[in-house]
PDB file of C-alpha atoms in Angstrom:
ATOM      1  CA  MET A   1      79.592  50.038  79.597  1.00  0.00           C
ATOM      2  CA  ALA A   2      75.987  50.744  78.628  1.00  0.00           C
ATOM      3  CA  ARG A   3      76.731  50.164  74.945  1.00  0.00           C
ATOM      4  CA  ALA A   4      78.394  46.823  75.714  1.00  0.00           C
ATOM      5  CA  MET A   5      75.429  45.714  77.851  1.00  0.00           C
ATOM      6  CA  LEU A   6      72.975  46.266  74.983  1.00  0.00           C
ATOM      7  CA  ARG A   7      74.464  43.225  73.270  1.00  0.00           C
ATOM      8  CA  GLU A   8      74.134  41.110  76.446  1.00  0.00           C
ATOM      9  CA  PRO A   9      77.695  39.786  76.194  1.00  0.00           C
ATOM     10  CA  ASP A  10      78.973  36.514  77.644  1.00  0.00           C
ATOM     11  CA  LEU A  11      82.039  38.410  78.909  1.00  0.00           C
ATOM     12  CA  LEU A  12      82.316  42.076  79.892  1.00  0.00           C
ATOM     13  CA  VAL A  13      85.912  43.380  79.997  1.00  0.00           C
ATOM     14  CA  LEU A  14      86.460  46.393  82.269  1.00  0.00           C
ATOM     15  CA  ASP A  15      89.929  47.964  82.272  1.00  0.00           C
ATOM     16  CA  GLU A  16      90.438  50.075  85.405  1.00  0.00           C
ATOM     17  CA  PRO A  17      86.730  51.024  85.713  1.00  0.00           C
ATOM     18  CA  MET A  18      87.402  53.029  88.879  1.00  0.00           C
ATOM     19  CA  GLY A  19      90.122  55.147  87.251  1.00  0.00           C
ATOM     20  CA  SER A  20      88.087  58.369  87.089  1.00  0.00           C
ATOM     21  CA  VAL A  21      85.598  57.628  89.862  1.00  0.00           C
ATOM     22  CA  ASP A  22      85.837  59.404  93.206  1.00  0.00           C
ATOM     23  CA  VAL A  23      86.193  57.252  96.304  1.00  0.00           C
ATOM     24  CA  SER A  24      82.664  57.899  97.551  1.00  0.00           C
ATOM     25  CA  ALA A  25      81.163  56.525  94.307  1.00  0.00           C
ATOM     26  CA  GLN A  26      83.417  53.477  93.910  1.00  0.00           C
ATOM     27  CA  ALA A  27      81.413  51.168  96.179  1.00  0.00           C
ATOM     28  CA  GLY A  28      78.257  52.012  94.250  1.00  0.00           C
ATOM     29  CA  LEU A  29      79.952  51.285  90.938  1.00  0.00           C
ATOM     30  CA  TYR A  30      81.219  47.912  92.205  1.00  0.00           C
ATOM     31  CA  GLN A  31      77.645  47.138  93.319  1.00  0.00           C
ATOM     32  CA  LEU A  32      76.377  48.129  89.881  1.00  0.00           C
ATOM     33  CA  ILE A  33      78.933  45.866  88.180  1.00  0.00           C
ATOM     34  CA  GLY A  34      77.811  42.971  90.399  1.00  0.00           C
ATOM     35  CA  ASN A  35      74.182  43.668  89.559  1.00  0.00           C
ATOM     36  CA  ILE A  36      74.984  43.756  85.837  1.00  0.00           C
ATOM     37  CA  ARG A  37      76.714  40.399  86.125  1.00  0.00           C
ATOM     38  CA  THR A  38      73.653  38.893  87.754  1.00  0.00           C
ATOM     39  CA  ARG A  39      71.143  40.572  85.477  1.00  0.00           C
ATOM     40  CA  ILE A  40      72.655  39.606  82.124  1.00  0.00           C
ATOM     41  CA  ASN A  41      74.393  36.458  83.426  1.00  0.00           C
ATOM     42  CA  CYS A  42      77.837  37.260  82.064  1.00  0.00           C
ATOM     43  CA  GLY A  43      81.398  36.870  83.225  1.00  0.00           C
ATOM     44  CA  ILE A  44      83.368  39.982  84.104  1.00  0.00           C
ATOM     45  CA  LEU A  45      87.081  40.399  83.525  1.00  0.00           C
ATOM     46  CA  LEU A  46      88.102  43.327  85.697  1.00  0.00           C
ATOM     47  CA  VAL A  47      91.591  44.814  85.384  1.00  0.00           C
ATOM     48  CA  SER A  48      92.501  46.816  88.469  1.00  0.00           C
ATOM     49  CA  HIS A  49      95.417  47.903  90.614  1.00  0.00           C
ATOM     50  CA  ASP A  50      93.099  48.507  93.597  1.00  0.00           C
ATOM     51  CA  LEU A  51      93.898  45.323  95.497  1.00  0.00           C
ATOM     52  CA  HIS A  52      91.519  46.043  98.376  1.00  0.00           C
ATOM     53  CA  HIS A  53      88.535  46.002  96.021  1.00  0.00           C
ATOM     54  CA  VAL A  54      89.904  43.146  93.942  1.00  0.00           C
ATOM     55  CA  MET A  55      90.443  40.937  96.982  1.00  0.00           C
ATOM     56  CA  SER A  56      87.091  41.781  98.585  1.00  0.00           C
ATOM     57  CA  SER A  57      84.824  41.898  95.545  1.00  0.00           C
ATOM     58  CA  THR A  58      85.853  39.089  93.229  1.00  0.00           C
ATOM     59  CA  ASP A  59      85.410  35.337  92.879  1.00  0.00           C
ATOM     60  CA  LYS A  60      88.787  34.686  91.273  1.00  0.00           C
ATOM     61  CA  VAL A  61      92.034  36.679  91.144  1.00  0.00           C
ATOM     62  CA  ILE A  62      94.836  36.458  88.620  1.00  0.00           C
ATOM     63  CA  CYS A  63      97.896  38.281  89.947  1.00  0.00           C
ATOM     64  CA  LEU A  64     100.322  39.449  87.252  1.00  0.00           C
ATOM     65  CA  ASN A  65     103.892  40.702  87.556  1.00  0.00           C
ATOM     66  CA  ARG A  66     105.390  40.176  84.092  1.00  0.00           C
ATOM     67  CA  HIS A  67     103.869  36.687  84.293  1.00  0.00           C
ATOM     68  CA  VAL A  68     100.972  34.969  86.088  1.00  0.00           C
ATOM     69  CA  CYS A  69     102.269  34.894  89.661  1.00  0.00           C
ATOM     70  CA  CYS A  70      99.281  33.186  91.203  1.00  0.00           C
ATOM     71  CA  THR A  71      95.603  32.615  90.608  1.00  0.00           C
ATOM     72  CA  GLY A  72      92.590  31.446  92.583  1.00  0.00           C
ATOM     73  CA  GLN A  73      90.097  32.616  95.155  1.00  0.00           C
ATOM     74  CA  PRO A  74      91.223  35.821  96.886  1.00  0.00           C
ATOM     75  CA  GLN A  75      91.883  34.146 100.253  1.00  0.00           C
ATOM     76  CA  MET A  76      94.084  31.533  98.529  1.00  0.00           C
ATOM     77  CA  VAL A  77      95.987  34.143  96.505  1.00  0.00           C
ATOM     78  CA  ALA A  78      96.672  36.167  99.675  1.00  0.00           C
ATOM     79  CA  ARG A  79      98.521  33.128 101.098  1.00  0.00           C
ATOM     80  CA  ASP A  80     100.398  32.261  97.905  1.00  0.00           C
ATOM     81  CA  PRO A  81     104.212  32.494  98.302  1.00  0.00           C
ATOM     82  CA  GLU A  82     104.576  34.556  95.096  1.00  0.00           C
ATOM     83  CA  PHE A  83     101.925  37.045  96.268  1.00  0.00           C
ATOM     84  CA  ILE A  84     103.672  37.344  99.628  1.00  0.00           C
ATOM     85  CA  ALA A  85     107.010  37.776  97.833  1.00  0.00           C
ATOM     86  CA  LEU A  86     105.537  40.718  95.891  1.00  0.00           C
ATOM     87  CA  PHE A  87     104.031  42.537  98.867  1.00  0.00           C
ATOM     88  CA  GLY A  88     105.857  41.064 101.864  1.00  0.00           C
ATOM     89  CA  GLN A  89     103.955  39.284 104.622  1.00  0.00           C
ATOM     90  CA  THR A  90     102.904  42.574 106.235  1.00  0.00           C
ATOM     91  CA  GLY A  91     101.685  43.999 102.926  1.00  0.00           C
ATOM     92  CA  ALA A  92      99.848  40.794 102.009  1.00  0.00           C
ATOM     93  CA  ASP A  93      98.160  40.747 105.426  1.00  0.00           C
ATOM     94  CA  ALA A  94      97.139  44.409 105.025  1.00  0.00           C
ATOM     95  CA  ILE A  95      95.277  43.794 101.757  1.00  0.00           C
ATOM     96  CA  ALA A  96      91.642  43.274 102.707  1.00  0.00           C
ATOM     97  CA  ASN A  97      89.895  39.952 102.130  1.00  0.00           C
ATOM     98  CA  TYR A  98      86.750  41.191 103.840  1.00  0.00           C
ATOM     99  CA  LYS A  99      83.413  40.781 102.038  1.00  0.00           C
ATOM    100  CA  HIS A 100      80.562  43.063 103.111  1.00  0.00           C
ATOM    101  CA  HIS A 101      77.464  40.822 103.170  1.00  0.00           C
ATOM    102  CA  HIS A 102      74.925  43.297 104.496  1.00  0.00           C
ATOM    103  CA  ASP A 103      71.722  44.650 102.975  1.00  0.00           C
ATOM    104  CA  HIS A 104      72.801  48.255 103.430  1.00  0.00           C
ATOM    105  CA  ARG A 105      75.525  50.766 102.766  1.00  0.00           C
ATOM    106  CA  HIS A 106      76.758  53.712 104.819  1.00  0.00           C
ATOM    107  CA  SER A 107      76.503  57.407 104.000  1.00  0.00           C
ATOM    108  CA  ASP A 108      79.532  59.680 104.210  1.00  0.00           C
ATOM    109  CA  HIS A 109      78.332  60.474 107.743  1.00  0.00           C
ATOM    110  CA  GLY A 110      78.061  56.824 108.836  1.00  0.00           C
ATOM    111  CA  GLU A 111      74.274  56.570 108.582  1.00  0.00           C
ATOM    112  CA  VAL A 112      72.872  53.185 107.487  1.00  0.00           C
ATOM    113  CA  ILE A 113      71.091  53.366 104.119  1.00  0.00           C
ATOM    114  CA  PRO A 114      69.155  50.309 102.877  1.00  0.00           C
ATOM    115  CA  LEU A 115      70.226  49.212  99.384  1.00  0.00           C
ATOM    116  CA  SER A 116      66.622  49.552  98.250  1.00  0.00           C
ATOM    117  CA  GLU A 117      66.948  53.342  98.661  1.00  0.00           C
ATOM    118  CA  LYS A 118      70.056  53.461  96.496  1.00  0.00           C
ATOM    119  CA  ALA A 119      68.514  53.144  93.018  1.00  0.00           C
ATOM    120  CA  PRO A 120      65.131  51.446  93.299  1.00  0.00           C
ATOM    121  CA  HIS A 121      64.138  52.333  89.736  1.00  0.00           C
ATOM    122  CA  MET A 122      67.176  50.612  88.168  1.00  0.00           C
ATOM    123  CA  PHE A 123      67.022  47.046  89.467  1.00  0.00           C
ATOM    124  CA  ASP A 124      64.384  44.804  90.886  1.00  0.00           C
ATOM    125  CA  LYS A 125      64.708  43.818  94.541  1.00  0.00           C
ATOM    126  CA  ASN A 126      65.999  40.289  93.892  1.00  0.00           C
ATOM    127  CA  ILE A 127      68.945  41.486  91.854  1.00  0.00           C
ATOM    128  CA  GLU A 128      69.673  44.464  94.062  1.00  0.00           C
ATOM    129  CA  ASN A 129      69.891  42.379  97.224  1.00  0.00           C
ATOM    130  CA  SER A 130      72.047  39.659  95.682  1.00  0.00           C
ATOM    131  CA  GLY A 131      75.223  41.621  96.419  1.00  0.00           C
ATOM    132  CA  PRO A 132      78.325  42.037  94.313  1.00  0.00           C
ATOM    133  CA  GLN A 133      79.552  38.906  92.591  1.00  0.00           C
ATOM    134  CA  ILE A 134      82.324  40.178  90.434  1.00  0.00           C
TER     135      ILE A 134
END
């Protein structure tokens, strides 16, 4: 990812970026991806099977099942008949559409940690507080 960013691409393609990342670090990596998008002003094509993160952290979803089943904003895709046919109404309802719009994260013990304490040397405050926009 660092090598790709050096060229300041118009589009950054990430294929299963959370594949080898432990659960406790995934939220931080999604935040980093959002910050990269803002910082270099590029589009991000993210391939993932983690529907909770896809539905809560993206602007647009393209759902594939041997063809393009449905596409659009996550809340629209969650109500699409083809999406519901894939996961059933209960499964579709269980996939999170929640967006966390706070200026903090939580430690493994539930303590509130301001985002500014996360990696203050990596990003300036304006970018860091803009939130994920994948």
